[in-house]
PDB file of C-alpha atoms in Angstrom:
ATOM      1  CA  MET A   1      77.843  27.547  18.933  1.00 79.00           C
ATOM      2  CA  ASP A   2      76.141  26.318  22.030  1.00 90.00           C
ATOM      3  CA  GLN A   3      73.778  28.277  24.274  1.00 91.00           C
ATOM      4  CA  ASN A   4      76.488  29.463  26.719  1.00 91.00           C
ATOM      5  CA  GLN A   5      78.623  30.965  23.958  1.00 92.00           C
ATOM      6  CA  LEU A   6      75.613  32.783  22.501  1.00 93.00           C
ATOM      7  CA  LEU A   7      74.743  34.216  25.938  1.00 93.00           C
ATOM      8  CA  ARG A   8      78.306  35.335  26.505  1.00 94.00           C
ATOM      9  CA  LEU A   9      78.425  36.898  23.026  1.00 95.00           C
ATOM     10  CA  THR A  10      75.170  38.816  23.597  1.00 94.00           C
ATOM     11  CA  GLU A  11      76.490  40.075  26.949  1.00 94.00           C
ATOM     12  CA  TYR A  12      79.689  41.275  25.253  1.00 95.00           C
ATOM     13  CA  ILE A  13      77.648  43.024  22.567  1.00 95.00           C
ATOM     14  CA  LYS A  14      75.442  44.718  25.211  1.00 94.00           C
ATOM     15  CA  PHE A  15      78.510  45.727  27.228  1.00 95.00           C
ATOM     16  CA  PHE A  16      80.313  47.238  24.235  1.00 94.00           C
ATOM     17  CA  GLY A  17      77.115  48.942  23.096  1.00 93.00           C
ATOM     18  CA  GLU A  18      76.756  50.623  26.485  1.00 94.00           C
ATOM     19  CA  LEU A  19      80.442  51.501  26.455  1.00 95.00           C
ATOM     20  CA  LEU A  20      80.085  53.162  23.056  1.00 94.00           C
ATOM     21  CA  ASN A  21      77.033  55.096  24.244  1.00 93.00           C
ATOM     22  CA  ASP A  22      78.937  56.353  27.306  1.00 94.00           C
ATOM     23  CA  LEU A  23      81.918  57.351  25.178  1.00 94.00           C
ATOM     24  CA  GLY A  24      79.593  59.179  22.778  1.00 93.00           C
ATOM     25  CA  GLU A  25      78.010  61.146  25.618  1.00 94.00           C
ATOM     26  CA  LEU A  26      81.419  62.037  27.052  1.00 94.00           C
ATOM     27  CA  LEU A  27      82.589  63.183  23.643  1.00 95.00           C
ATOM     28  CA  GLU A  28      79.480  65.347  23.179  1.00 94.00           C
ATOM     29  CA  ARG A  29      80.026  66.963  26.584  1.00 94.00           C
ATOM     30  CA  ARG A  30      83.687  67.608  25.799  1.00 94.00           C
ATOM     31  CA  ILE A  31      82.814  69.214  22.461  1.00 92.00           C
ATOM     32  CA  GLU A  32      80.240  71.469  24.156  1.00 92.00           C
ATOM     33  CA  GLN A  33      82.814  72.518  26.764  1.00 91.00           C
ATOM     34  CA  GLN A  34      85.377  73.314  24.081  1.00 89.00           C
ATOM     35  CA  GLN A  35      82.848  75.375  22.146  1.00 86.00           C
ATOM     36  CA  GLN A  36      81.970  77.366  25.267  1.00 85.00           C
ATOM     37  CA  GLN A  37      85.655  77.956  25.992  1.00 83.00           C
ATOM     38  CA  GLN A  38      86.239  79.094  22.411  1.00 79.00           C
ATOM     39  CA  GLN A  39      83.365  81.552  22.667  1.00 77.00           C
ATOM     40  CA  GLN A  40      84.710  82.936  25.942  1.00 75.00           C
ATOM     41  CA  LYS A  41      88.237  83.180  24.551  1.00 72.00           C
ATOM     42  CA  GLY A  42      86.938  84.799  21.397  1.00 66.00           C
ATOM     43  CA  GLY A  43      85.319  87.557  23.423  1.00 65.00           C
ATOM     44  CA  VAL A  44      88.473  88.137  25.432  1.00 65.00           C
ATOM     45  CA  ILE A  45      90.622  88.222  22.323  1.00 66.00           C
ATOM     46  CA  GLN A  46      88.275  90.657  20.593  1.00 69.00           C
ATOM     47  CA  THR A  47      88.276  93.072  23.534  1.00 74.00           C
ATOM     48  CA  ALA A  48      92.061  92.821  23.827  1.00 74.00           C
ATOM     49  CA  LYS A  49      92.501  93.592  20.134  1.00 78.00           C
ATOM     50  CA  ARG A  50      90.063  96.481  20.396  1.00 79.00           C
ATOM     51  CA  ALA A  51      91.849  97.912  23.433  1.00 80.00           C
ATOM     52  CA  GLU A  52      95.183  97.581  21.646  1.00 82.00           C
ATOM     53  CA  ARG A  53      93.799  99.365  18.588  1.00 82.00           C
ATOM     54  CA  ILE A  54      92.446 102.226  20.724  1.00 82.00           C
ATOM     55  CA  HIS A  55      95.757 102.464  22.548  1.00 80.00           C
ATOM     56  CA  ASP A  56      97.655 102.605  19.252  1.00 84.00           C
ATOM     57  CA  LYS A  57      95.387 105.401  18.007  1.00 82.00           C
ATOM     58  CA  ARG A  58      95.972 107.415  21.170  1.00 82.00           C
ATOM     59  CA  ARG A  59      99.725 106.887  20.955  1.00 82.00           C
ATOM     60  CA  ALA A  60      99.757 107.979  17.307  1.00 81.00           C
ATOM     61  CA  ARG A  61      97.714 111.085  18.153  1.00 81.00           C
ATOM     62  CA  ALA A  62     100.103 111.971  20.981  1.00 78.00           C
ATOM     63  CA  ARG A  63     103.084 111.463  18.662  1.00 76.00           C
ATOM     64  CA  ARG A  64     101.572 113.841  16.104  1.00 73.00           C
ATOM     65  CA  ARG A  65     100.959 116.464  18.776  1.00 69.00           C
ATOM     66  CA  THR A  66     104.522 116.417  20.035  1.00 65.00           C
ATOM     67  CA  LYS A  67     105.920 116.948  16.529  1.00 64.00           C
ATOM     68  CA  LEU A  68     103.717 119.977  15.833  1.00 58.00           C
ATOM     69  CA  GLN A  69     104.204 123.458  17.207  1.00 57.00           C
ATOM     70  CA  PRO A  70     101.620 124.537  19.795  1.00 55.00           C
ATOM     71  CA  ALA A  71      99.808 126.768  17.284  1.00 57.00           C
ATOM     72  CA  GLU A  72      99.589 123.888  14.788  1.00 56.00           C
ATOM     73  CA  ARG A  73      98.197 121.315  17.185  1.00 55.00           C
ATOM     74  CA  PRO A  74      94.902 119.663  16.308  1.00 56.00           C
ATOM     75  CA  ARG A  75      91.791 121.413  17.578  1.00 54.00           C
ATOM     76  CA  GLU A  76      91.106 118.867  20.337  1.00 55.00           C
ATOM     77  CA  ALA A  77      94.553 119.608  21.789  1.00 51.00           C
ATOM     78  CA  THR A  78      93.834 123.268  22.487  1.00 53.00           C
ATOM     79  CA  GLY A  79      90.056 123.119  22.550  1.00 57.00           C
ATOM     80  CA  LEU A  80      89.856 126.269  20.429  1.00 56.00           C
ATOM     81  CA  ARG A  81      88.181 126.935  17.151  1.00 64.00           C
ATOM     82  CA  ARG A  82      90.181 127.311  13.976  1.00 66.00           C
ATOM     83  CA  SER A  83      89.841 131.098  13.728  1.00 70.00           C
ATOM     84  CA  ALA A  84      90.882 131.610  17.349  1.00 74.00           C
ATOM     85  CA  ARG A  85      93.839 129.286  16.813  1.00 70.00           C
ATOM     86  CA  LEU A  86      94.924 131.205  13.752  1.00 74.00           C
ATOM     87  CA  MET A  87      94.665 134.509  15.596  1.00 75.00           C
ATOM     88  CA  MET A  88      96.789 133.138  18.423  1.00 74.00           C
ATOM     89  CA  ALA A  89      99.330 131.853  15.908  1.00 76.00           C
ATOM     90  CA  ARG A  90      99.506 135.254  14.208  1.00 78.00           C
ATOM     91  CA  GLN A  91     100.099 136.957  17.555  1.00 79.00           C
ATOM     92  CA  ARG A  92     102.933 134.562  18.335  1.00 75.00           C
ATOM     93  CA  ASN A  93     104.544 135.043  14.917  1.00 73.00           C
ATOM     94  CA  VAL A  94     104.528 138.847  15.119  1.00 61.00           C
TER      95      VAL A  94
END
């Protein structure tokens, strides 16, 4: 190999080395962006699941209330204590 070929070869090696460095930096940036997006999505998904769970609980509670007679409703439905509820139920049944 003569001098010109060696110079050209070293320039190619430098060029491809810089190219690889640039590609590595781009890849690192892309990975960081994806990780940030995953974290943001994860938070959104968690809150959506939580909201859905709360909604399901409320729906189930409402379904139970509609099946029961007014005197048999859960305490939070009437806001009365158990003894007062029982007295009201006895009055209705008489």
